[in-house]
Coordinates of C-alpha atoms and ligand atoms in Angstrom, one line a residue:
X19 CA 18.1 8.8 -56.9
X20 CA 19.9 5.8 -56.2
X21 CA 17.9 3.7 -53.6
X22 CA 14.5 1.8 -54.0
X23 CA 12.5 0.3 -51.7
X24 CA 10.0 -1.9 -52.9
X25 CA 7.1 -3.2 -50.4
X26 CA 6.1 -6.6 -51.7
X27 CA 7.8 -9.0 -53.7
X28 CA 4.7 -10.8 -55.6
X29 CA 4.5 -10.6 -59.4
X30 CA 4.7 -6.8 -60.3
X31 CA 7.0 -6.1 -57.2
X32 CA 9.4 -9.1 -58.5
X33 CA 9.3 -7.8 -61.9
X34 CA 9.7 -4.1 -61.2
X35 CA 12.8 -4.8 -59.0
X36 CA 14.4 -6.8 -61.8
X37 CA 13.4 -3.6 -64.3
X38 CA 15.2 -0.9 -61.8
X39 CA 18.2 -3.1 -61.1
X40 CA 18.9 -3.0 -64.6
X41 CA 19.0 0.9 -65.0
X42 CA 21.0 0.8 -62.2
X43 CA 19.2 1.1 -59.1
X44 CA 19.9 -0.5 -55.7
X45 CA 16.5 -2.5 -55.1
X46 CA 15.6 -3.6 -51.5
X47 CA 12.5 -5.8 -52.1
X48 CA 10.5 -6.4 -48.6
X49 CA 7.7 -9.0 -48.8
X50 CA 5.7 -10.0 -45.7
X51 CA 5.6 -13.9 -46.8
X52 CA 8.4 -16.9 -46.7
X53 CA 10.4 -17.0 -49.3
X54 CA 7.8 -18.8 -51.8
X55 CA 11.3 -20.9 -53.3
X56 CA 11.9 -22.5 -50.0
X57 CA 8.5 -23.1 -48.2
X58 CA 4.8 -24.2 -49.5
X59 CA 2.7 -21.9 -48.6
X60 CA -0.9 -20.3 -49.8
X61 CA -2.0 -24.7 -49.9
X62 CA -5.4 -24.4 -51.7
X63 CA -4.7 -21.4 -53.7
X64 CA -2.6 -22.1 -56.6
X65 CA -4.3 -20.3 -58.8
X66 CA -2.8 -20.1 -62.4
X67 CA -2.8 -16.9 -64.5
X68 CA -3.4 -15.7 -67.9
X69 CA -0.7 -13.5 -69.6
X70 CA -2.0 -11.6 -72.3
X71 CA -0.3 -9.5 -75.0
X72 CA 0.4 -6.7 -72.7
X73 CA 1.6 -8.4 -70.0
X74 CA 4.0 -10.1 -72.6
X75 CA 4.8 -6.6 -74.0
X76 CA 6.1 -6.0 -70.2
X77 CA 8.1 -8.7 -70.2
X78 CA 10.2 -8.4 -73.7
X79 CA 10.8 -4.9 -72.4
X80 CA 12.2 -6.2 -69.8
X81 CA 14.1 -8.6 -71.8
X82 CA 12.7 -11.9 -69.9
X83 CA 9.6 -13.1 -72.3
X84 CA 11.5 -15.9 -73.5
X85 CA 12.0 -17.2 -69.8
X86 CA 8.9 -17.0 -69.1
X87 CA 7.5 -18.9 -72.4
X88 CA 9.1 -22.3 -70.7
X89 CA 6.6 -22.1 -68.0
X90 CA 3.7 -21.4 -70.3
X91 CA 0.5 -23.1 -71.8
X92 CA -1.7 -21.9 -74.9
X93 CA -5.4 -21.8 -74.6
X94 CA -6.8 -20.6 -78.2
X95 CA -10.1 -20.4 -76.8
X96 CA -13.2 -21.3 -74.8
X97 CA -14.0 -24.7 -74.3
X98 CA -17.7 -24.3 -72.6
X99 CA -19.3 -27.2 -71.0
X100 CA -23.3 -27.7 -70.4
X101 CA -24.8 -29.6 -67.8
X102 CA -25.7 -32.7 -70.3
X103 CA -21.7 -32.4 -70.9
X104 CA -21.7 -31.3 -74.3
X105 CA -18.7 -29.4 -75.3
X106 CA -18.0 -26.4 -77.7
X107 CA -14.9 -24.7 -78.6
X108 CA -15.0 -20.9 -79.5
X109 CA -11.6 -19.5 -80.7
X110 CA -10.5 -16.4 -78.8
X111 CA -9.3 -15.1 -82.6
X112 CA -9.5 -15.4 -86.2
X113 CA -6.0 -15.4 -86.4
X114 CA -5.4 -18.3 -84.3
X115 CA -4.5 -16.2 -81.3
X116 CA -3.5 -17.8 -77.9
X117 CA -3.6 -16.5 -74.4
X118 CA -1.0 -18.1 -72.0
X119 CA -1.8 -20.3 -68.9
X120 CA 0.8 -19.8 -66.4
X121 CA 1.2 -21.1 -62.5
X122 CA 1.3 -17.9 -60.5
X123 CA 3.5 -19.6 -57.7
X124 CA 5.8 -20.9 -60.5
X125 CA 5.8 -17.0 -62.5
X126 CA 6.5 -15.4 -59.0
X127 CA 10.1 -17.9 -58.1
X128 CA 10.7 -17.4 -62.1
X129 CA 10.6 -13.5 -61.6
X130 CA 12.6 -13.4 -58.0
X131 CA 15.3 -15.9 -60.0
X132 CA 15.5 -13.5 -62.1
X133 CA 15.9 -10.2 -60.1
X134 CA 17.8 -12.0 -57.3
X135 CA 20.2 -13.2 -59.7
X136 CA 21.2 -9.0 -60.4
X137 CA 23.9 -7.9 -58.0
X138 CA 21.6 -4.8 -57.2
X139 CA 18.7 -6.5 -55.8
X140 CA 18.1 -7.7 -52.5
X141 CA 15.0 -9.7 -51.2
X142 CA 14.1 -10.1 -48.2
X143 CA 11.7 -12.4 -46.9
X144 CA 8.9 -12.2 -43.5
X145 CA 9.1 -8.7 -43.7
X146 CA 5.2 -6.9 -42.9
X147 CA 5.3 -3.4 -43.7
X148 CA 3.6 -1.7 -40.5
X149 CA 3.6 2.1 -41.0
X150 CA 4.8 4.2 -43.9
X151 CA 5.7 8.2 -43.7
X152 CA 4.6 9.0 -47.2
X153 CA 6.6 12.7 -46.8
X154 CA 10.1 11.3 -46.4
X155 CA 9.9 7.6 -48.4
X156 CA 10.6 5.7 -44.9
X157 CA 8.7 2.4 -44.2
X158 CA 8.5 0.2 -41.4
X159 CA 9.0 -3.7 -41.3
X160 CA 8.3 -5.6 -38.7
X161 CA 9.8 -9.2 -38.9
X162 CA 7.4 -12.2 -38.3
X163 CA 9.6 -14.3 -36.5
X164 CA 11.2 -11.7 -34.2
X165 CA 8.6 -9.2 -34.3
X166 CA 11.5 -6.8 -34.5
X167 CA 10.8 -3.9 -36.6
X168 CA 13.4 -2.1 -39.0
X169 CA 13.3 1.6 -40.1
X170 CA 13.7 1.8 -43.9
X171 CA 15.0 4.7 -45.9
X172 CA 15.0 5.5 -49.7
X173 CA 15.1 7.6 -52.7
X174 CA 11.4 6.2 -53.2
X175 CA 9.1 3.5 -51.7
X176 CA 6.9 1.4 -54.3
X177 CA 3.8 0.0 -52.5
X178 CA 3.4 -3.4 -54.7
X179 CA 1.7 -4.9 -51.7
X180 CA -1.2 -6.1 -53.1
X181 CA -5.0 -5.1 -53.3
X182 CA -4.7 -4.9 -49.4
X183 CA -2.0 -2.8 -49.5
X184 CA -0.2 -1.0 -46.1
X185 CA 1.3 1.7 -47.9
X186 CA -1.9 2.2 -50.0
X187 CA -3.3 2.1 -46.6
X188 CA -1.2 5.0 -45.3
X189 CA -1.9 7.3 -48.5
X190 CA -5.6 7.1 -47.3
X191 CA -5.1 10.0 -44.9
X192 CA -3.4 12.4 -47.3
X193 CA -5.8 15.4 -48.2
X194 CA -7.5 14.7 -51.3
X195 CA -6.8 11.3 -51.9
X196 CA -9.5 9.6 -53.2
X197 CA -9.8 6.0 -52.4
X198 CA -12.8 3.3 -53.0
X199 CA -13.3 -0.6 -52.3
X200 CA -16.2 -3.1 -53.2
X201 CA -17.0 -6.4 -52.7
X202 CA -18.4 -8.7 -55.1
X203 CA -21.5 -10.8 -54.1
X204 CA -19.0 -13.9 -55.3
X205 CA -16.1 -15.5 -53.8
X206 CA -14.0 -18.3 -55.5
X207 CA -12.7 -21.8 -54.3
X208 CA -9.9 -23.8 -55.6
X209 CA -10.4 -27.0 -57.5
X210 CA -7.4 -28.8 -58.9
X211 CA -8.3 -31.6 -61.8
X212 CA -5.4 -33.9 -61.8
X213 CA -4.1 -35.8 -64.9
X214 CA -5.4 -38.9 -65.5
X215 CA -3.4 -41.8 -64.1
X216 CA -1.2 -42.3 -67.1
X217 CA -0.1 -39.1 -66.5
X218 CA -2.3 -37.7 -69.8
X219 CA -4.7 -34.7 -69.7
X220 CA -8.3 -35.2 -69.1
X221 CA -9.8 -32.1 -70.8
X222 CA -8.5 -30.3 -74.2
X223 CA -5.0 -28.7 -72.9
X224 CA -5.7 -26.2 -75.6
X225 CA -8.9 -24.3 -73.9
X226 CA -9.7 -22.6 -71.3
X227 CA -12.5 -24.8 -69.9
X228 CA -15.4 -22.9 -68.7
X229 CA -18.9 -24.3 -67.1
X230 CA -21.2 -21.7 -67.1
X231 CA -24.5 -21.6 -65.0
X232 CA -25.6 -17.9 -65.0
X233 CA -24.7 -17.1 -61.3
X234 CA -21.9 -19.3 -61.3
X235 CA -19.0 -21.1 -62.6
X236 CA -16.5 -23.2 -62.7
X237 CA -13.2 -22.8 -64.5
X238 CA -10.2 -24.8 -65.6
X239 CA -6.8 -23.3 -67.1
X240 CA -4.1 -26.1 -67.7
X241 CA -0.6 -26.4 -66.0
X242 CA 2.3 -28.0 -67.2
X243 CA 1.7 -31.2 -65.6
X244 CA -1.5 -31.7 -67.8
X245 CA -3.8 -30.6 -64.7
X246 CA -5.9 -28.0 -64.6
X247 CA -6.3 -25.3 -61.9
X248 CA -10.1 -25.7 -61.5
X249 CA -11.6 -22.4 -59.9
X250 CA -15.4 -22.2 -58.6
X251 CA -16.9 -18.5 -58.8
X252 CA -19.9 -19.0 -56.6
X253 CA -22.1 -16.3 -54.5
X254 CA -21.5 -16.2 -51.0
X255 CA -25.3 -15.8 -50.2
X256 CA -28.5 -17.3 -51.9
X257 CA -30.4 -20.6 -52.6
X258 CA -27.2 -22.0 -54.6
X259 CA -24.0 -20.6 -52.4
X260 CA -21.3 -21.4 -50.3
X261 CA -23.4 -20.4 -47.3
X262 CA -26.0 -23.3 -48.5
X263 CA -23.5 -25.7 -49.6
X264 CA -21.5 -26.6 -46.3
X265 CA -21.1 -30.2 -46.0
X266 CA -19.4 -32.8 -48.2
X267 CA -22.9 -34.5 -48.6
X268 CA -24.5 -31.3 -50.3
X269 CA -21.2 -30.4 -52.2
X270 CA -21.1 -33.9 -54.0
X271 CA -25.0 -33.3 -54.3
X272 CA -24.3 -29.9 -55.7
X273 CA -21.5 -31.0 -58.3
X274 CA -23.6 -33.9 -59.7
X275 CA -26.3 -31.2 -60.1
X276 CA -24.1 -28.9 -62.1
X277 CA -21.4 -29.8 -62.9
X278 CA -21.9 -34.0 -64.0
X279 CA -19.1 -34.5 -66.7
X280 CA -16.5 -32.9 -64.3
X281 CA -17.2 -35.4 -61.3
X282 CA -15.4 -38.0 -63.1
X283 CA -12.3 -35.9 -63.3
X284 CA -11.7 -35.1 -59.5
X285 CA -11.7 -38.1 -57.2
X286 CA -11.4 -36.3 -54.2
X287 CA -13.7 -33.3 -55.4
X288 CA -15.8 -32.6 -52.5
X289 CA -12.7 -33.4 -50.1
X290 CA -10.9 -30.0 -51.7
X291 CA -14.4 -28.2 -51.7
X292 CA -14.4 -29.1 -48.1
X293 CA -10.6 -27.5 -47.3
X294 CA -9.7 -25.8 -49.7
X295 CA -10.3 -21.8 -48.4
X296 CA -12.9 -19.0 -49.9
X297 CA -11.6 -16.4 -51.0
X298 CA -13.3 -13.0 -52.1
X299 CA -13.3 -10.9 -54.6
X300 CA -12.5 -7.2 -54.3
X301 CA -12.5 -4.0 -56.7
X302 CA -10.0 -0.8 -55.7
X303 CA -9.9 2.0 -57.2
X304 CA -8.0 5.4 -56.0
X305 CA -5.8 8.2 -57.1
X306 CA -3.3 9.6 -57.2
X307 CA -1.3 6.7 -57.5
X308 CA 2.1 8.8 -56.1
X309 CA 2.4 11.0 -53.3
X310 CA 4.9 14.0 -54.4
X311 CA 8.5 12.1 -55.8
X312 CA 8.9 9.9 -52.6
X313 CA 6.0 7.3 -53.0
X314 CA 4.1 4.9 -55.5
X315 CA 1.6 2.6 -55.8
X316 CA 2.1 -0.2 -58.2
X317 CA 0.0 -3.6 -59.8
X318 CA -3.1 -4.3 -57.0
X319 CA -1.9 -1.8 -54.7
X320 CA -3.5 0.9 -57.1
X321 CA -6.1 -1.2 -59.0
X322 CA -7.7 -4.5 -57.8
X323 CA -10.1 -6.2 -60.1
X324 CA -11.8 -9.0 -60.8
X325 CA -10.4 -11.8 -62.6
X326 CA -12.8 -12.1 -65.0
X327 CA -11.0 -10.6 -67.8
X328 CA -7.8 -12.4 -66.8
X329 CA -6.2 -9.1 -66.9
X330 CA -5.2 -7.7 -62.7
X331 CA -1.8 -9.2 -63.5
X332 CA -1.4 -7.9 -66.9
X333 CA -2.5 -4.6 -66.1
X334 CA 0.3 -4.3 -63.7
X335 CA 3.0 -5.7 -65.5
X336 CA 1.9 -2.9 -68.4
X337 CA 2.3 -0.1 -64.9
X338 CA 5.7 -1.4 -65.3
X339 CA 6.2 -0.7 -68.6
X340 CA 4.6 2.5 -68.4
X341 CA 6.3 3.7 -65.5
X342 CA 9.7 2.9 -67.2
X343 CA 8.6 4.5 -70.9
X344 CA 8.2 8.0 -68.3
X345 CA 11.0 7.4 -66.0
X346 CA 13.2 6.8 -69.7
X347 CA 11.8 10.2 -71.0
X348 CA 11.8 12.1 -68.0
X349 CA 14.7 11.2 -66.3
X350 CA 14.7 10.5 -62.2
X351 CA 16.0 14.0 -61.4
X352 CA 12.0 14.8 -62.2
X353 CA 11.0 12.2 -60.5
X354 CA 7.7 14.2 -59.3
X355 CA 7.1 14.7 -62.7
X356 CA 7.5 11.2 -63.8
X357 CA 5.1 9.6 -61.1
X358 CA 2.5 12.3 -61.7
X359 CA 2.4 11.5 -65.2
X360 CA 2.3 7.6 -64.5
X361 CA -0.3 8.3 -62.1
X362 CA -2.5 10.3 -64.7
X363 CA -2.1 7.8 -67.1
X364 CA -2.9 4.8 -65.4
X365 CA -5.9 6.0 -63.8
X366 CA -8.4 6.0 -66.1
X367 CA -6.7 2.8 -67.6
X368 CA -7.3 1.0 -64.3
X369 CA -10.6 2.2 -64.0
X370 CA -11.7 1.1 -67.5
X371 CA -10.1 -2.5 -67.0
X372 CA -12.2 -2.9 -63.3
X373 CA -15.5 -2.2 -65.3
X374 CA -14.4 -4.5 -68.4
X375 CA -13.6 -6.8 -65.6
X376 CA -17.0 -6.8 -64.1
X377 CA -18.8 -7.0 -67.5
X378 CA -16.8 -10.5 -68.8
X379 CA -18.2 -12.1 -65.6
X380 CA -22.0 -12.0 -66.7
X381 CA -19.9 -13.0 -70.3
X382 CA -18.7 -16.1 -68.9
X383 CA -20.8 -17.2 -66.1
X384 CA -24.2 -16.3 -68.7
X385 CA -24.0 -14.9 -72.2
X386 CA -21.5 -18.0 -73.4
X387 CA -24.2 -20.1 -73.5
X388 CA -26.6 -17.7 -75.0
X389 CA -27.6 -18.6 -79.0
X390 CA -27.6 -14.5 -79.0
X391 CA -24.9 -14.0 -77.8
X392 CA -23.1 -16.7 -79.9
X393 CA -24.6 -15.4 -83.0
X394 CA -23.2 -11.6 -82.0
X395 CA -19.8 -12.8 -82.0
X396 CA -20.2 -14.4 -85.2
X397 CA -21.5 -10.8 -87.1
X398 CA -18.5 -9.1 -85.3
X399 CA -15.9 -11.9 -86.5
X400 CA -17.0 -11.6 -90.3
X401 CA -16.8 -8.2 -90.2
X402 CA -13.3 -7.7 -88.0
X403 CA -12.6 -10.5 -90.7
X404 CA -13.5 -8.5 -93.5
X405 CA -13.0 -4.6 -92.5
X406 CA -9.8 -5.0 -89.8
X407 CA -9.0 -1.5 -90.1
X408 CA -12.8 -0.4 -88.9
X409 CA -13.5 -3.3 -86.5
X410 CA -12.1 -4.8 -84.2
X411 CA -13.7 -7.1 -81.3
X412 CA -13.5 -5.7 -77.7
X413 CA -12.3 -9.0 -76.2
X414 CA -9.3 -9.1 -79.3
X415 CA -8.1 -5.3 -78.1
X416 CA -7.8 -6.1 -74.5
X417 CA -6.0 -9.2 -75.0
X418 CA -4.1 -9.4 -78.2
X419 CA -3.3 -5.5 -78.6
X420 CA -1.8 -2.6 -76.1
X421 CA -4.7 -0.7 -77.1
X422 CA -5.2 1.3 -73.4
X423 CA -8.0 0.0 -71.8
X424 CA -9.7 3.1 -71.5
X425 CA -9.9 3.5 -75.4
X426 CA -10.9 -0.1 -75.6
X427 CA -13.5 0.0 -73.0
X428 CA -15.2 3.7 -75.7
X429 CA -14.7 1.4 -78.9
X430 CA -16.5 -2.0 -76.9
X431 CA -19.8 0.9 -75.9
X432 CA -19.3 2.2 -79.5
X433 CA -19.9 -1.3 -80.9
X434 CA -22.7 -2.3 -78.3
X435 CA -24.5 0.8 -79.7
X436 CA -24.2 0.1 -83.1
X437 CA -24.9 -4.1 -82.7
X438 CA -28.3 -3.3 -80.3
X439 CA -30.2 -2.5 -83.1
X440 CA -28.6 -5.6 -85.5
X441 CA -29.4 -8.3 -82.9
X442 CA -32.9 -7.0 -82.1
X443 CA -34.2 -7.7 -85.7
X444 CA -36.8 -10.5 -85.8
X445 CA -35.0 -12.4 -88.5
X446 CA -31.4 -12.1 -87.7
X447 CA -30.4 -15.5 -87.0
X448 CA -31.5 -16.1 -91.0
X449 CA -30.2 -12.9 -92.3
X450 CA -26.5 -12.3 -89.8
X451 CA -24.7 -13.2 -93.0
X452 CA -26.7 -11.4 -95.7
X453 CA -25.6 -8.1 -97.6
X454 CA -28.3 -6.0 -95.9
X455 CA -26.9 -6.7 -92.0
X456 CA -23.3 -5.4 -93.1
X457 CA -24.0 -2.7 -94.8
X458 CA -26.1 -1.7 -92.2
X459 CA -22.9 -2.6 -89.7
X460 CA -21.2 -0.5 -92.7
X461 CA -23.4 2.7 -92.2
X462 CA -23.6 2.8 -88.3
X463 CA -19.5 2.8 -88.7
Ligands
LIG514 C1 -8.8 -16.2 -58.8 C2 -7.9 -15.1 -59.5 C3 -7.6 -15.3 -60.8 C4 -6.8 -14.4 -61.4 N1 -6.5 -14.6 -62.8 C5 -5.7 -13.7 -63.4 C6 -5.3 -13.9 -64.8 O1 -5.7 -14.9 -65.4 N2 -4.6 -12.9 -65.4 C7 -4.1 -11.8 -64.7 O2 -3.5 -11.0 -65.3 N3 -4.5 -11.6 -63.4 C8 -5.2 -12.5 -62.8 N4 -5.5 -12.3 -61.4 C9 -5.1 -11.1 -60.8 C10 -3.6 -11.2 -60.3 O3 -3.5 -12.3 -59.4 C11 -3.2 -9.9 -59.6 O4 -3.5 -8.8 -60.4 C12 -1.7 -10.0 -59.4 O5 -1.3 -11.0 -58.5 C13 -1.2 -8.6 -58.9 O6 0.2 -8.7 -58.6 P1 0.8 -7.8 -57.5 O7 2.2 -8.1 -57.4 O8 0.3 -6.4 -57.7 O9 0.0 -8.3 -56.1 P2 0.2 -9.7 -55.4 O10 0.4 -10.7 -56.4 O11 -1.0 -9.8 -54.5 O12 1.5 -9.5 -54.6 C14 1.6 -8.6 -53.5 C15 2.7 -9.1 -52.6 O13 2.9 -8.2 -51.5 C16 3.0 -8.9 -50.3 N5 2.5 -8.1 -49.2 C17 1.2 -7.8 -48.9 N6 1.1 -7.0 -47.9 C18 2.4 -6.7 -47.5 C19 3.0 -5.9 -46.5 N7 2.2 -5.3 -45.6 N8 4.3 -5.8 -46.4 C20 5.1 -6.5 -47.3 N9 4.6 -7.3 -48.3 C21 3.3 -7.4 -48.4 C22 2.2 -10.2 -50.5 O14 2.6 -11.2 -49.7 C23 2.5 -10.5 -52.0 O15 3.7 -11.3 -52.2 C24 -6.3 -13.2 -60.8 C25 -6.7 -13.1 -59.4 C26 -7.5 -14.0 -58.8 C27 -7.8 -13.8 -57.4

């Protein structure tokens, strides 16, 4: 095993390539775009990230966290934003915990620096995969400026080509492979809030802002620049959608309706509305993740999600990690072995994080705002404060532990099970903090 070719060079391709060319392995990373470094491209869809715990679990196995730290703002909570303007900050920890707010465009050049800069790696850029035979590990790549297609042969091919993957797309017709895709009823839009004109931030740099409005939102993460990457989840269909909001007239009439202290902040608000592209939002699930020792599916190739938990990213910088702990223990002359195992692994981690996923939208777009739901979260912090070792808040395991998502997901039902009864007592927004509601907390435990 010597030779890797890896289809897609975005953030989990970029990383993986940097991983292998350390343990040795000649990397041939393929990726269908312009080299990102060199040439704008995606105008309108910045998007920024959030790396959790995992994801920076990835990286210091990797050895590269502390590079990526420089590019990297804190958020310690939820900043949430009703439509009179009013704002209220909810700590995403009682231990002062952050979550970091990265640029994906600027995480994606860090993380081809990086791999470029091993003599073992080689990018190149324009490159489509067109057709894939899964048996032998060969790929096709047809150039987008010639249209000249190259033949491709190697130990193993890594499909890290994204949730609309080609080589996903070619393990489709292999007997038994399961495969699923849905999509959501919501697209997004971009909207970027600029600093003000001294160049200072105009919205708390250490929250993530969110304005929820039940079937939408909007969203702000900061940059580096003391922006924020503003991002509108909005149905595609109904009386408030993108389908009824399509000139700049109803957009400013929509935005003054909804959203009236963030007008203020984005001059030319309903000119991005207007241009900037909707995008959807798309679930995948499938298995197995490998087809026999020659191919692998990797990041949204194997497991799209929606962002809601912040976590598609993360979740495929941990199939890194994961990957690597097998490939350590098993060694590549198993290599069968190794990507069965990572396959059977993932799965059920993947398919834990896409429900998780779906659930912290109606969390964030609804329950936020909800006095219930407020008053839930502060029962489960007094008693995570007090009894750590017996409680521990679903939101805090999937970002601030490597807890697998699939065991998080079982502990988050255990807990909705056991809080059901506690929230539906008549009196409990006197009583939350009394004796009798933890020890019944206590016994249900
Ligand atoms: C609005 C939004 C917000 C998000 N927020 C977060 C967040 O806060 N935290 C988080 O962890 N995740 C987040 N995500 C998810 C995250 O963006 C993805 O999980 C992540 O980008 C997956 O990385 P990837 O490398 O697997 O795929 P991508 O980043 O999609 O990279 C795939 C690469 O493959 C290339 N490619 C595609 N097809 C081919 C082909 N046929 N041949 C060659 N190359 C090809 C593409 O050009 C691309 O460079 C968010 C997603 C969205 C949409």
């Amino acid at each position: 095993m010597k030779n890797i070719t890896i289809a897609g060079g975005g953030l989990v391709g970029s990383l993986l390539a940097y991983v292998l060319a350390k343990k040795g392995y000649q990397v041939h990373v393929y990726e269908r775009r312009p080299d990102m470094r060199k040439e704008v491209i995606d105008g309108g869809r910045s998007i920024n990230l959030v790396i959790s715990h995992r994801g920076w679990t990835s990286l210091e196995k990797a050895g590269i966290a502390e590079e990526i730290k420089e590019i990297i703002v804190p958020a310690f909570g939820r900043m949430t934003h009703d439509v009179n303007g009013d704002q209220h900050f909810y700590p995403y920890s009682i231990h002062g915990k952050s979550i970091s707010s990265v640029s994906r465009g600027e995480l994606n050049k860090k993380l081809m620096n990086l791999a470029e800069a091993m003599p073992n790696v080689k990018f190149t850029f324009n490159q489509k995969c067109v057709d894939v035979d899964v048996e032998t590990g060969t790929a096709w790549f047809e150039d987008y400026n010639t249209k000249q297609t190259t033949e491709v042969k190697a130990d193993l091919l890594v499909g890290s080509d994204g949730a609309y993957s080609a080589v996903r797309g070619k393990m489709t017709s292999l007997p038994r492979f399961n495969y699923s895709q849905q999509y959501i009823d919501h697209g997004y839009k971009e909207i970027h809030i600029p600093p003000a004109a001294d160049g200072s931030a105009q919205l708390d740099l250490k929250a993530l802002h969110i304005w929820p409005r039940k079937q939408f939102m909007l969203m702000g993460l900061a940059n580096l620049d003391n922006g924020f990457t503003g991002t509108l989840f909005f149905p595609y269909e109904g009386e408030e959608s993108f389908s009824t909001i399509e000139t700049a007239e109803q957009a400013e009439a929509f935005f003054q309706r909804n959203f009236p202290d963030a007008m203020p902040l984005i001059p030319n608000l309903t000119e991005q509305y207007m241009s900037n592209p909707t995008s959807p939002l798309l679930i995948v699930r499938c298995s197995p993740w490998n087809h026999k020792s020659k191919v692998m599916l990797i990041g949204d190739a194997s497991h799209a999600i929606v962002p809601f938990y912040g976590e598609g990213m993360n979740a495929g910088f941990e199939d890194v990690k994961i990957f690597t702990d097998i490939l350590e223990e098993l060694g590549d002359e198993n290599m069968h072995e190794v990507l069965d195992q990572y396959s059977a692994a993932r799965e059920k981690n993947a398919n834990a994080i896409a429900d998780l996923s779906l659930r912290n939208f109606i969390e964030m777009r609804d329950l936020v705002a909800d006095p219930q739901f407020i008053l839930r979260k502060k029962i489960e912090a007094k008693i995570y404060k007090k009894y750590p070792e017996k409680w521990m808040p679903l939101y805090s395991q999937v970002k601030f532990t490597n807890i697998p998502y699939f065991d998080a997901w079982t502990e988050g039902q255990r807990q909705d099970k056991i809080m059901e009864p506690i929230m539906a007592l008549p009196n409990i927004a006197q009583i939350w903090d009394s004796d009798e509601v933890e020890n019944m907390i206590l016994k249900s435990l």
